[in-house]
Coordinates of C-alpha atoms in Angstrom, one line a residue:
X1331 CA -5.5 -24.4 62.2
X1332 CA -4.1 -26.0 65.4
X1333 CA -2.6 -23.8 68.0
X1334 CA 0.7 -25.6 67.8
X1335 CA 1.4 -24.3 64.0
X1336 CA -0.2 -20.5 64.8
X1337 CA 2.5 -20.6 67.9
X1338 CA 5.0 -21.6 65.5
X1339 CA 4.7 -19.2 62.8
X1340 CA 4.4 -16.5 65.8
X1341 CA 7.6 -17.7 66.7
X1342 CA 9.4 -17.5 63.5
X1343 CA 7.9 -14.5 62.3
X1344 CA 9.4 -13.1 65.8
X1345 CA 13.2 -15.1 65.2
X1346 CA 12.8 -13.7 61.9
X1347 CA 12.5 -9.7 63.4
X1348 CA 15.8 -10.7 65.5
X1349 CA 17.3 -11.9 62.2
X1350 CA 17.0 -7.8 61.1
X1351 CA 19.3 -7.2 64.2
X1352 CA 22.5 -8.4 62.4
X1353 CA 21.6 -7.2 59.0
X1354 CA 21.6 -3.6 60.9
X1355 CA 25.2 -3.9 62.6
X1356 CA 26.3 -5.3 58.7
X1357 CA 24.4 -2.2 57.2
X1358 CA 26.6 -0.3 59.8
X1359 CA 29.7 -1.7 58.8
X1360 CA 28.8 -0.9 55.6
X1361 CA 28.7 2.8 56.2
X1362 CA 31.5 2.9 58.0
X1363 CA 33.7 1.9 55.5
X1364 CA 31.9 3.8 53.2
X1365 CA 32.7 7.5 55.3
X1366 CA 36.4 5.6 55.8
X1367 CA 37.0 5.8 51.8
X1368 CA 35.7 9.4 51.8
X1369 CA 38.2 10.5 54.7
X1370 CA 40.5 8.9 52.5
X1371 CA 39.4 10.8 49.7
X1372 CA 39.4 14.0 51.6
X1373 CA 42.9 13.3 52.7
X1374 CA 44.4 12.8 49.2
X1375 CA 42.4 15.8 47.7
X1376 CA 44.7 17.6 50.9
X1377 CA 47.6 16.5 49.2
X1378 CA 46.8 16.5 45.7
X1379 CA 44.2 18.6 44.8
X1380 CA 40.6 18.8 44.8
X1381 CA 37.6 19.0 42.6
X1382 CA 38.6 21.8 39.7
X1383 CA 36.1 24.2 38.7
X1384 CA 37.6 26.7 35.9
X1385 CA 35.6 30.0 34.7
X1386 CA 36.7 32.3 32.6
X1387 CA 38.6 34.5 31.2
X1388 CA 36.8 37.3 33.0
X1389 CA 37.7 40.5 32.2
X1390 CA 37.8 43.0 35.0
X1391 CA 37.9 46.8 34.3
X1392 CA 37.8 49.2 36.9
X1393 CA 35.7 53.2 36.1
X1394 CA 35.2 56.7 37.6
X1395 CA 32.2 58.5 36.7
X1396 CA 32.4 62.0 37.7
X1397 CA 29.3 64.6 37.5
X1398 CA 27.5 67.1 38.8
X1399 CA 24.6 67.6 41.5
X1400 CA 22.1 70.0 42.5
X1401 CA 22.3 70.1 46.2
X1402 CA 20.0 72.3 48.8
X1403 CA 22.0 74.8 51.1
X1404 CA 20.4 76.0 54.0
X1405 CA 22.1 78.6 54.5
X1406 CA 22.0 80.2 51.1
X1407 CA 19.0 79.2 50.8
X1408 CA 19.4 78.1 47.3
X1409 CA 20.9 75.2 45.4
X1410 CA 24.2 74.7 44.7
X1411 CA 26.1 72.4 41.8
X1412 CA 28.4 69.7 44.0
X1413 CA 30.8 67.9 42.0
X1414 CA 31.1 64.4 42.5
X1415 CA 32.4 61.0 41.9
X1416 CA 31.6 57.4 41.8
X1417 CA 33.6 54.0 41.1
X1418 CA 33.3 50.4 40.3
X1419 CA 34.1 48.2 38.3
X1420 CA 32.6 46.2 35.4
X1421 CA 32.9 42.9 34.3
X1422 CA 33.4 41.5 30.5
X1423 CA 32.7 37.7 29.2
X1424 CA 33.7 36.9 25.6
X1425 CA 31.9 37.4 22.8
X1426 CA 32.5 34.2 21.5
X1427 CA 34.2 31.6 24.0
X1428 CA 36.3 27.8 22.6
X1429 CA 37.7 25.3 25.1
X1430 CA 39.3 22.1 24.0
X1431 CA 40.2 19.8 27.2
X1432 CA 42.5 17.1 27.0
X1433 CA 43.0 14.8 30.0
X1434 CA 44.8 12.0 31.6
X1435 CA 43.4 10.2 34.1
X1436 CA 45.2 7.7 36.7
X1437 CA 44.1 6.4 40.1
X1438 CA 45.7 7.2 43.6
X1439 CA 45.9 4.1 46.4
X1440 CA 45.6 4.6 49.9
X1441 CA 45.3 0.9 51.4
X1442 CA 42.6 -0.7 49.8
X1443 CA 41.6 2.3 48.2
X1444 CA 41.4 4.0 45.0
X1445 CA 40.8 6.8 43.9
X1446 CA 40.3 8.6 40.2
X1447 CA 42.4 12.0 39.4
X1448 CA 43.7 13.4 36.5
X1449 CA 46.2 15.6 34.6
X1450 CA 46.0 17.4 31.4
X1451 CA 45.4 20.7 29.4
X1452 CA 42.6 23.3 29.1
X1453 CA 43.2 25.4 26.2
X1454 CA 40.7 28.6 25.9
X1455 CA 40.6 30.9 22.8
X1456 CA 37.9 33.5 22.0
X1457 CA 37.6 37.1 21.3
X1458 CA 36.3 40.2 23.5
X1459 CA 34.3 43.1 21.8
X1460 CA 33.8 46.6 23.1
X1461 CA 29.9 47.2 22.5
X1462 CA 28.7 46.5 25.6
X1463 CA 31.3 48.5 27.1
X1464 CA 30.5 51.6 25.0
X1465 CA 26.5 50.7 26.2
X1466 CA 27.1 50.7 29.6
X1467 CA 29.4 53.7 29.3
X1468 CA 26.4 55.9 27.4
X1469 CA 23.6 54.5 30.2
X1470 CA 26.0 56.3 32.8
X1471 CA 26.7 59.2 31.4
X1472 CA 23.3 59.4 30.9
X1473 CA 22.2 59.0 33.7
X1474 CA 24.0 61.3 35.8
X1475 CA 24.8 63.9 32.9
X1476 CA 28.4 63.3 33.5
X1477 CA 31.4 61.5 32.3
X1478 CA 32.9 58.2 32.6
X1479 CA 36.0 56.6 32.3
X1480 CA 37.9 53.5 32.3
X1481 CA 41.2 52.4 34.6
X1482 CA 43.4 49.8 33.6
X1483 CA 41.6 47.0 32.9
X1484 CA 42.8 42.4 34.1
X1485 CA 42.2 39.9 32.7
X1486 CA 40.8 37.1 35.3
X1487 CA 40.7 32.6 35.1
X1488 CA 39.3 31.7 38.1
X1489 CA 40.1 28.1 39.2
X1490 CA 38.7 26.3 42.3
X1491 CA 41.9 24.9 43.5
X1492 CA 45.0 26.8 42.6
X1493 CA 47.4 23.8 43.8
X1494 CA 46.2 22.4 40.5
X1495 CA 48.1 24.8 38.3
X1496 CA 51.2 22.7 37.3
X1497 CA 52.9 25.7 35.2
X1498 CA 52.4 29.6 33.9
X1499 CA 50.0 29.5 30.9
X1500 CA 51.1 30.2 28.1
X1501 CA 49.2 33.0 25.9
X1502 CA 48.5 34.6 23.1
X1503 CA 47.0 38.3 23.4
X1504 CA 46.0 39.8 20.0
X1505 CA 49.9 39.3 18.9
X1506 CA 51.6 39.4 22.4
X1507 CA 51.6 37.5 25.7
X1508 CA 51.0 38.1 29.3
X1509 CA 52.3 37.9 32.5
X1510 CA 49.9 36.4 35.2
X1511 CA 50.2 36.5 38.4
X1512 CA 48.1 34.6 41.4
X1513 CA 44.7 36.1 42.6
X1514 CA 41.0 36.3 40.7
X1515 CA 41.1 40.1 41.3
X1516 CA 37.9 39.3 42.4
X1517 CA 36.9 40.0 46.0
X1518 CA 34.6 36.9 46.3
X1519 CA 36.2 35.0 44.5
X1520 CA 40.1 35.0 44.8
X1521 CA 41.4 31.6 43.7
X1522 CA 42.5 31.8 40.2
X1523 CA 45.1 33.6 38.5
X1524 CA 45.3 37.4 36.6
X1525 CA 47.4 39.3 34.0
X1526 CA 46.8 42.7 33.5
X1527 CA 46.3 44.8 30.4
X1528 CA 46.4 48.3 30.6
X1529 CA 44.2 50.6 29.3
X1530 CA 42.5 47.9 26.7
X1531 CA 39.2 50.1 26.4
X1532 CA 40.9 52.5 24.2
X1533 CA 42.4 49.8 21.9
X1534 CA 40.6 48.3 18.9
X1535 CA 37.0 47.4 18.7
X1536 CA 37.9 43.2 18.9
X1537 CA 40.5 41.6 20.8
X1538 CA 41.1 37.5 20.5
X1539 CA 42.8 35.5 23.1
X1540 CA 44.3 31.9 23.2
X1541 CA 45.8 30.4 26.8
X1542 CA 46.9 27.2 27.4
X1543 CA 46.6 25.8 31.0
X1544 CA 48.2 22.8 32.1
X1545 CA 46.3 21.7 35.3
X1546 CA 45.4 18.8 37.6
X1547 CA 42.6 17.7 39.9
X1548 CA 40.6 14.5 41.1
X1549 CA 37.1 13.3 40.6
X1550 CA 35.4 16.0 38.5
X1551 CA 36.3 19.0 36.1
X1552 CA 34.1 21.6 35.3
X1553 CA 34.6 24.3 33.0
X1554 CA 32.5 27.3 32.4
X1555 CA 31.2 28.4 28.9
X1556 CA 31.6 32.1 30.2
X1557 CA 30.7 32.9 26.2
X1558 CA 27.8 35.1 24.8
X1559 CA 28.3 31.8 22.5
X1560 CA 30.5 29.2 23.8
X1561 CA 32.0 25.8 22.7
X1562 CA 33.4 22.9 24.9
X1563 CA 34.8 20.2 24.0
X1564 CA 36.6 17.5 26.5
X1565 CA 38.3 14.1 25.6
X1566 CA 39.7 11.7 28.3
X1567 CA 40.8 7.8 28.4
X1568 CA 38.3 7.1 31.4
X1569 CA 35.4 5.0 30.3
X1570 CA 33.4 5.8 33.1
X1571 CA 32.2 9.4 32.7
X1572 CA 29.1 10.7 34.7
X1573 CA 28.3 14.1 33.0
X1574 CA 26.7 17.4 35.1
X1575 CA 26.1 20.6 35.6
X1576 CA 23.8 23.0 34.2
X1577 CA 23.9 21.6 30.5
X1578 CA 24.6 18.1 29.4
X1579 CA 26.4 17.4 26.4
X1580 CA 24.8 18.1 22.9
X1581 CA 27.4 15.2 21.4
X1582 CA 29.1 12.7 23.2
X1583 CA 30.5 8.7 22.4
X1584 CA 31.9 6.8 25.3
X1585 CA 33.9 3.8 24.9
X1586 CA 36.4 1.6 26.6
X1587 CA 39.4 3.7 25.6
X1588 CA 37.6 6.7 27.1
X1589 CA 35.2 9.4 26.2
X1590 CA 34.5 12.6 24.1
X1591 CA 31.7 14.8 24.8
X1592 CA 30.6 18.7 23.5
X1593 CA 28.8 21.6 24.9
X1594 CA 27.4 24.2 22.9
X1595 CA 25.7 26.9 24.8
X1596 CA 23.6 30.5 23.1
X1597 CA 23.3 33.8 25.0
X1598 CA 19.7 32.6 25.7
X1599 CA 21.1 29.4 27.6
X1600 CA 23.9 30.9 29.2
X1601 CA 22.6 33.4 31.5
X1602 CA 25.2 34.5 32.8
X1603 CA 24.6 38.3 32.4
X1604 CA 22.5 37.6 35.7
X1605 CA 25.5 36.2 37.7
X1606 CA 27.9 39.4 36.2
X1607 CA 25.4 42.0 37.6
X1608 CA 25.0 40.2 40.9
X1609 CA 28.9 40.0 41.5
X1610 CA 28.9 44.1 40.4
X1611 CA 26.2 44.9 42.5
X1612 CA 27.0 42.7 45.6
X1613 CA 30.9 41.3 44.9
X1614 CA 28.9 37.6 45.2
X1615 CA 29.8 35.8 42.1
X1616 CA 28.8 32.0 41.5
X1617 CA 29.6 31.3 38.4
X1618 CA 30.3 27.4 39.3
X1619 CA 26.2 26.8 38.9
X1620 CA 26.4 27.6 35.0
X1621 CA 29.5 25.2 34.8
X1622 CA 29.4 21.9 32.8
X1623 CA 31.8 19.1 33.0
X1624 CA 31.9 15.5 34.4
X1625 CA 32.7 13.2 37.3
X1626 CA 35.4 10.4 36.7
X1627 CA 33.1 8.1 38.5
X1628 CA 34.1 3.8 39.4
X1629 CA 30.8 2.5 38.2
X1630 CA 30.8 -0.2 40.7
X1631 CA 30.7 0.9 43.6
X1632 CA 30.9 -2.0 46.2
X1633 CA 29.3 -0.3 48.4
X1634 CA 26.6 1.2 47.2
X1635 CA 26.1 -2.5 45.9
X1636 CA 26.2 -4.2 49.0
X1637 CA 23.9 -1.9 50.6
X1638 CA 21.4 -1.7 48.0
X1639 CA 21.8 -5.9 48.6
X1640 CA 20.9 -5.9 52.3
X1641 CA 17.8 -3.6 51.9
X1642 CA 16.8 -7.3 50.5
X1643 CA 18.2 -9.4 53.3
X1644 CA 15.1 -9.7 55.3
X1645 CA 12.8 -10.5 52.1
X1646 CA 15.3 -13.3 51.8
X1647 CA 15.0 -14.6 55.1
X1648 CA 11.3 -14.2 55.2
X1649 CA 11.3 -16.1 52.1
X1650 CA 13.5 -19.0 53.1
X1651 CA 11.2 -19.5 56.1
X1652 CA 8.3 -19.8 54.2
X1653 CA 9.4 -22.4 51.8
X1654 CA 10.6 -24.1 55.2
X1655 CA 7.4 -23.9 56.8
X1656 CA 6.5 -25.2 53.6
X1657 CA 8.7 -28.0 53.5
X1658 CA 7.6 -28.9 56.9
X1659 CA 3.5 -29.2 56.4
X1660 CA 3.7 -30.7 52.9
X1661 CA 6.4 -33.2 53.6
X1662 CA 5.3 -34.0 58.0
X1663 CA 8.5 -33.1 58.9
X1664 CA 9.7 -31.6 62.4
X1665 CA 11.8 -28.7 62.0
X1666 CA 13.1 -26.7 65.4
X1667 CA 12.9 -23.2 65.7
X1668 CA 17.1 -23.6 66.4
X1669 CA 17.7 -24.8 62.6
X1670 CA 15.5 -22.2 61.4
X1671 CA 18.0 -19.6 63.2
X1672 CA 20.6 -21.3 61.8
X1673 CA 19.6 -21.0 58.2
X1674 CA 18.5 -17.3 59.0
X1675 CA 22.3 -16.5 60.3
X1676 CA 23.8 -18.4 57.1
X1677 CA 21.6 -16.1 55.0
X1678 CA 22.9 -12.8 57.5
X1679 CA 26.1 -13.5 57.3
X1680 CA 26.4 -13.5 53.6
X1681 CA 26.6 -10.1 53.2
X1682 CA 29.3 -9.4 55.6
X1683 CA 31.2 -11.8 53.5
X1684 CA 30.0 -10.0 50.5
X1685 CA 31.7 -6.4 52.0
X1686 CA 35.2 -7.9 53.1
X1687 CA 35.6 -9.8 50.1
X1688 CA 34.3 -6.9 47.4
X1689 CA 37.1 -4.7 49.6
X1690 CA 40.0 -7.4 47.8
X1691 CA 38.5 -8.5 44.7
X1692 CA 36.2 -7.6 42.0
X1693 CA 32.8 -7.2 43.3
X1694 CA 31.4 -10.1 40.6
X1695 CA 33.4 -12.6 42.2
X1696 CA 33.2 -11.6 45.3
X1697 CA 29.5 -12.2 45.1
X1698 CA 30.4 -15.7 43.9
X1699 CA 32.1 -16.6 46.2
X1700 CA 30.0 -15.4 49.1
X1701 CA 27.1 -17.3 47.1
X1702 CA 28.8 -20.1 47.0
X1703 CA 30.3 -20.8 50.8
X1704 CA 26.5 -19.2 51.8
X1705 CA 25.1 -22.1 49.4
X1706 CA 27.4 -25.2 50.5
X1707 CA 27.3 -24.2 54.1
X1708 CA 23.2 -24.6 53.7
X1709 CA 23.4 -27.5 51.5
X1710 CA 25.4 -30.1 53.9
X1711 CA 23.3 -28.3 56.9
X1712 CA 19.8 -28.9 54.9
X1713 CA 20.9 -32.3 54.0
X1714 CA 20.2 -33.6 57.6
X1715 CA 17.8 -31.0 58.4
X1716 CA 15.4 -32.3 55.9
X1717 CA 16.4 -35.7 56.1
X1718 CA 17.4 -36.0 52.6
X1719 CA 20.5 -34.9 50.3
X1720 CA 18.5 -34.7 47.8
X1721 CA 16.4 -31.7 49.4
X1722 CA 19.1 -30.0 51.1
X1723 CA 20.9 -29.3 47.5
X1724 CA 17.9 -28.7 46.1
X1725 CA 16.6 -26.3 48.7
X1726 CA 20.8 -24.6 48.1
X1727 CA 20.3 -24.5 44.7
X1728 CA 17.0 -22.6 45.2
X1729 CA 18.8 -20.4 47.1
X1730 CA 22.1 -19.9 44.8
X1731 CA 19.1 -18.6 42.4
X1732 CA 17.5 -16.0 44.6
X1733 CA 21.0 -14.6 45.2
X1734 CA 21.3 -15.0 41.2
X1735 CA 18.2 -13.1 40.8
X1736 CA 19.6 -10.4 43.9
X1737 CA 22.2 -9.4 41.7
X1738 CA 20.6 -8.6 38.6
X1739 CA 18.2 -6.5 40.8
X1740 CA 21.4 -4.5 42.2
X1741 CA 23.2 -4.0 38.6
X1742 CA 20.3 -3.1 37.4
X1743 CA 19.1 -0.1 39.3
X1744 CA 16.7 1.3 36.9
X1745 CA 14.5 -2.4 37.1
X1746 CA 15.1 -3.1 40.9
X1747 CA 11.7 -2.0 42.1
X1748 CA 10.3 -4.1 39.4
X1749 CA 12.3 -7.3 39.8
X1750 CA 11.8 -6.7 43.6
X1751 CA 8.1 -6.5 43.0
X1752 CA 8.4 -9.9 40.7
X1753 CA 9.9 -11.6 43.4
X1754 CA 7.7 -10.5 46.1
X1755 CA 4.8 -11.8 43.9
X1756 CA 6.3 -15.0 42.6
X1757 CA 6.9 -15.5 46.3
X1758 CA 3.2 -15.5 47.5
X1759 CA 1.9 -17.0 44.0
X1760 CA 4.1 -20.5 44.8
X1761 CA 3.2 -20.3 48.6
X1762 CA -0.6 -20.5 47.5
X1763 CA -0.3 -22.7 44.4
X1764 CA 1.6 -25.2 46.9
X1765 CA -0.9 -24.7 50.0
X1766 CA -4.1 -24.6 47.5
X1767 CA -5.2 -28.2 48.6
X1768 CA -3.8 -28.0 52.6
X1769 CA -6.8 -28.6 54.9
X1770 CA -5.0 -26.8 57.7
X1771 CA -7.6 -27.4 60.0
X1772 CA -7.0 -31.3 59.3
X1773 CA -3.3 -30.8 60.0
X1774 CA -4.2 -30.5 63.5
X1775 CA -5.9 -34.0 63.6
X1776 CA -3.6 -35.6 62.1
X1777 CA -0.8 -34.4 64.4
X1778 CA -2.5 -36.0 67.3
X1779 CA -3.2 -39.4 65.2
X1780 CA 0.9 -39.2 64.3
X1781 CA 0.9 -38.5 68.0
X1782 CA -1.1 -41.4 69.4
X1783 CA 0.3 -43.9 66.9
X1784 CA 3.8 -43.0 68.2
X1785 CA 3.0 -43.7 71.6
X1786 CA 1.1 -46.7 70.9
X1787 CA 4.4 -47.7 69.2
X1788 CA 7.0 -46.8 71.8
X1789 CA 4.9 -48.6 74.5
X1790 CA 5.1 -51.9 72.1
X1791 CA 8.6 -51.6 71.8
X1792 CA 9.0 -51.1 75.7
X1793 CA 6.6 -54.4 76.2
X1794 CA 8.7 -56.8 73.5
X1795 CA 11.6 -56.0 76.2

């Protein structure tokens, strides 16, 4: 291979390396807008309200145990009986725990921006038994030969953000209603609301319960099956739900007038006997990492979408080269290292367009767009570049389908890596099927014969005048 090619290719591959320098600053860009539309999420959350996790009801009852113990006197010498007491308080979960959820949803615009919340009602019925009340009361007294017993006991719903209560729930007690007031009654946990009840451990052996919240939030709702057993079930007109947390839905349908999905958890699954002993023992209760729920997500993200594009805007620009360089032994034609820069900042600066566009328009047509002006630009450009209008649309149109086969790689994130790999490979398999017959050694002759016959021809002109 002549030294003149090799120097070539050194100096595209090297232009192509500065070609990565504006994809960068447009990857930038890219997250900057990106943490822009967060702050603007954060600042609406500040005036709306957030995220909305909702556990419960939680049932909080305070007890004394008071007994008697042997204690070593010195000076006596003997033991002696010291009466004493000890408090705490235990925490009850339903027996048997039923939420229905019914939401709204609606977006919120800040500029260019929007952004998914939601109004509706969580409705909670269920029943409360006494048994493990009674066990833990006979393992006491037990223990320290002594007697327990029970305060007045709350009733606790603890909700992430309390700005997204819209009203007092309504309730329904075993027969009567309460009166809640705001506060967990938790000491690690004090957003939520609490209603108290008296002395309920010396009233009947089951108790049911039905409330009625009427609540708001943005983004995601979680609620938590707080049940020994517990059923969820949450309907919405958002089409586009992401489920989470620690169970996903054993039921759900999804379709363009919105979604309905159902939890059903066991004591085996729930686990949350663990989490009530911690917050006893320590006053740490996390209860949010046993909720389920789901995000009201925008499934396209422009963003996302035009940064998963440029992670493929150097493969595009490598491969563009190539089927220049390509172009330009197969066909003896003299390309400058200038139009290859300009091709390569063409190809660049789609993607910028891509972002501003996407920000006004739906993302699919924003692409087209992009795709087009990117294509035209390169085709009239090409056109003299190759020295034929024929080759310069052609060369577009080959273009117009890499950027076609681009965006089925980025709406289709689960095949990406394999249409990426297709490409890659389909790439280097056309570069050698092309170049199969090249004698690149003979190029080099034959550029000095094109050379010589040149020269020989310019002087012949010069001597006929």
């Amino acid at each position: 291979m002549s030294k003149k090619i090799t120097l070539k290719l050194i100096v595209i591959g090297f232009l192509g390396l500065l070609l990565w320098i504006p994809l960068l600053l447009e990857q930038g860009v890219i997250y900057e807008r990106m943490n822009y539309r967060d702050q603007v999420t954060r600042d609406i959350a500040s005036k709306w309200t957030g995220n909305q996790t909702i556990t419960g009801p939680v049932m909080i009852i305070p007890w004394q145990l008071e007994y008697t113990e042997k204690q070593w006197n010195d000076k006596t010498k003997s033991y002696l009986l010291v009466h004493k007491k000890k408090q705490g308080q235990y925490l009850l979960l339903p027996n048997q725990f039923d939420s229905q959820v019914n939401i709204n949803n609606s977006t919120r615009n800040r500029g260019i921006y929007q952004i998914p919340v939601y109004n509706g009602t969580v409705e909670m019925s269920g029943s409360f038994q006494r048994t493990k009340l009674h066990k833990y009361q006979q393992e006491q007294e037990a223990k320290y030969k002594g007697y327990l017993s029970w305060g007045d006991a709350k009733l606790s719903i603890l909700i992430s953000d309390m700005r997204g209560i819209v009203s007092e729930p309504t309730s329904d007690w075993n027969g009567s209603s309460l009166s809640f007031a705001a506060g967990s009654g938790l000491k690690s946990s004090t957003q939520g609301i609490h209603a108290e009840l008296g002395s309920w451990a010396d009233e009947s052996e089951t108790t049911h319960f039905f409330f009625n919240l009427q609540i708001k939030g943005m983004e995601r709702l979680m609620i938590t099956p707080a049940g020994d057993n517990s059923s969820i079930s949450m309907s919405s007109d958002w089409p586009h739900p992401s489920f989470n947390g620690r169970h996903l839905p054993t039921d759900y349908t999804v379709e363009d007038t919105g979604f309905q999905a159902n939890w059903k958890t066991s004591p085996f699954a729930g686990d949350l006997e663990s989490v009530l002993k911690e917050c006893q023992n320590s006053n740490y209760c996390d209860f949010t990492s046993h909720s389920v729920g789901t995000d009201f997500i925008d499934p396209i993200d422009m963003y996302s979408q035009a940064e998963r594009s440029i992670k493929y805007g150097l493969l595009f620009i490598a491969v563009t080269f190539m089927l220049f360089f390509l172009f330009e032994v197969l066909k003896n034609l003299q390309i400058h290292v200038i139009q290859y820069g300009m091709v390569g900042l063409a190809l660049a600066l789609f993607y910028l367009l891509l972002v501003s566009l996407s920000e006004h328009i739906a993302f699919i047509w924003a692409y087209i767009i992009a795709t087009t002006a990117c294509c035209l630009l390169l085709g009239l450009y090409l056109s003299a570049v190759l020295q034929s209008r024929a080759r310069g649309y052609w060369f577009a149109t080959g273009i117009a389908g890499l950027y076609g086969l681009l965006y089925m790689i980025i709406s289709s994130e689960g095949f990406a890596l394999l249409m990426g790999s297709i490409l890659i490979f389909a790439t280097l398999a056309v570069s050698m099927l092309t170049t199969r017959n090249v004698d690149w050694y003979q190029l080099n002759r034959s550029t000095i014969v094109n050379t010589h016959e040149k020269v020989e021809m310019d002087l012949e002109e010069a001597n006929q005048t």
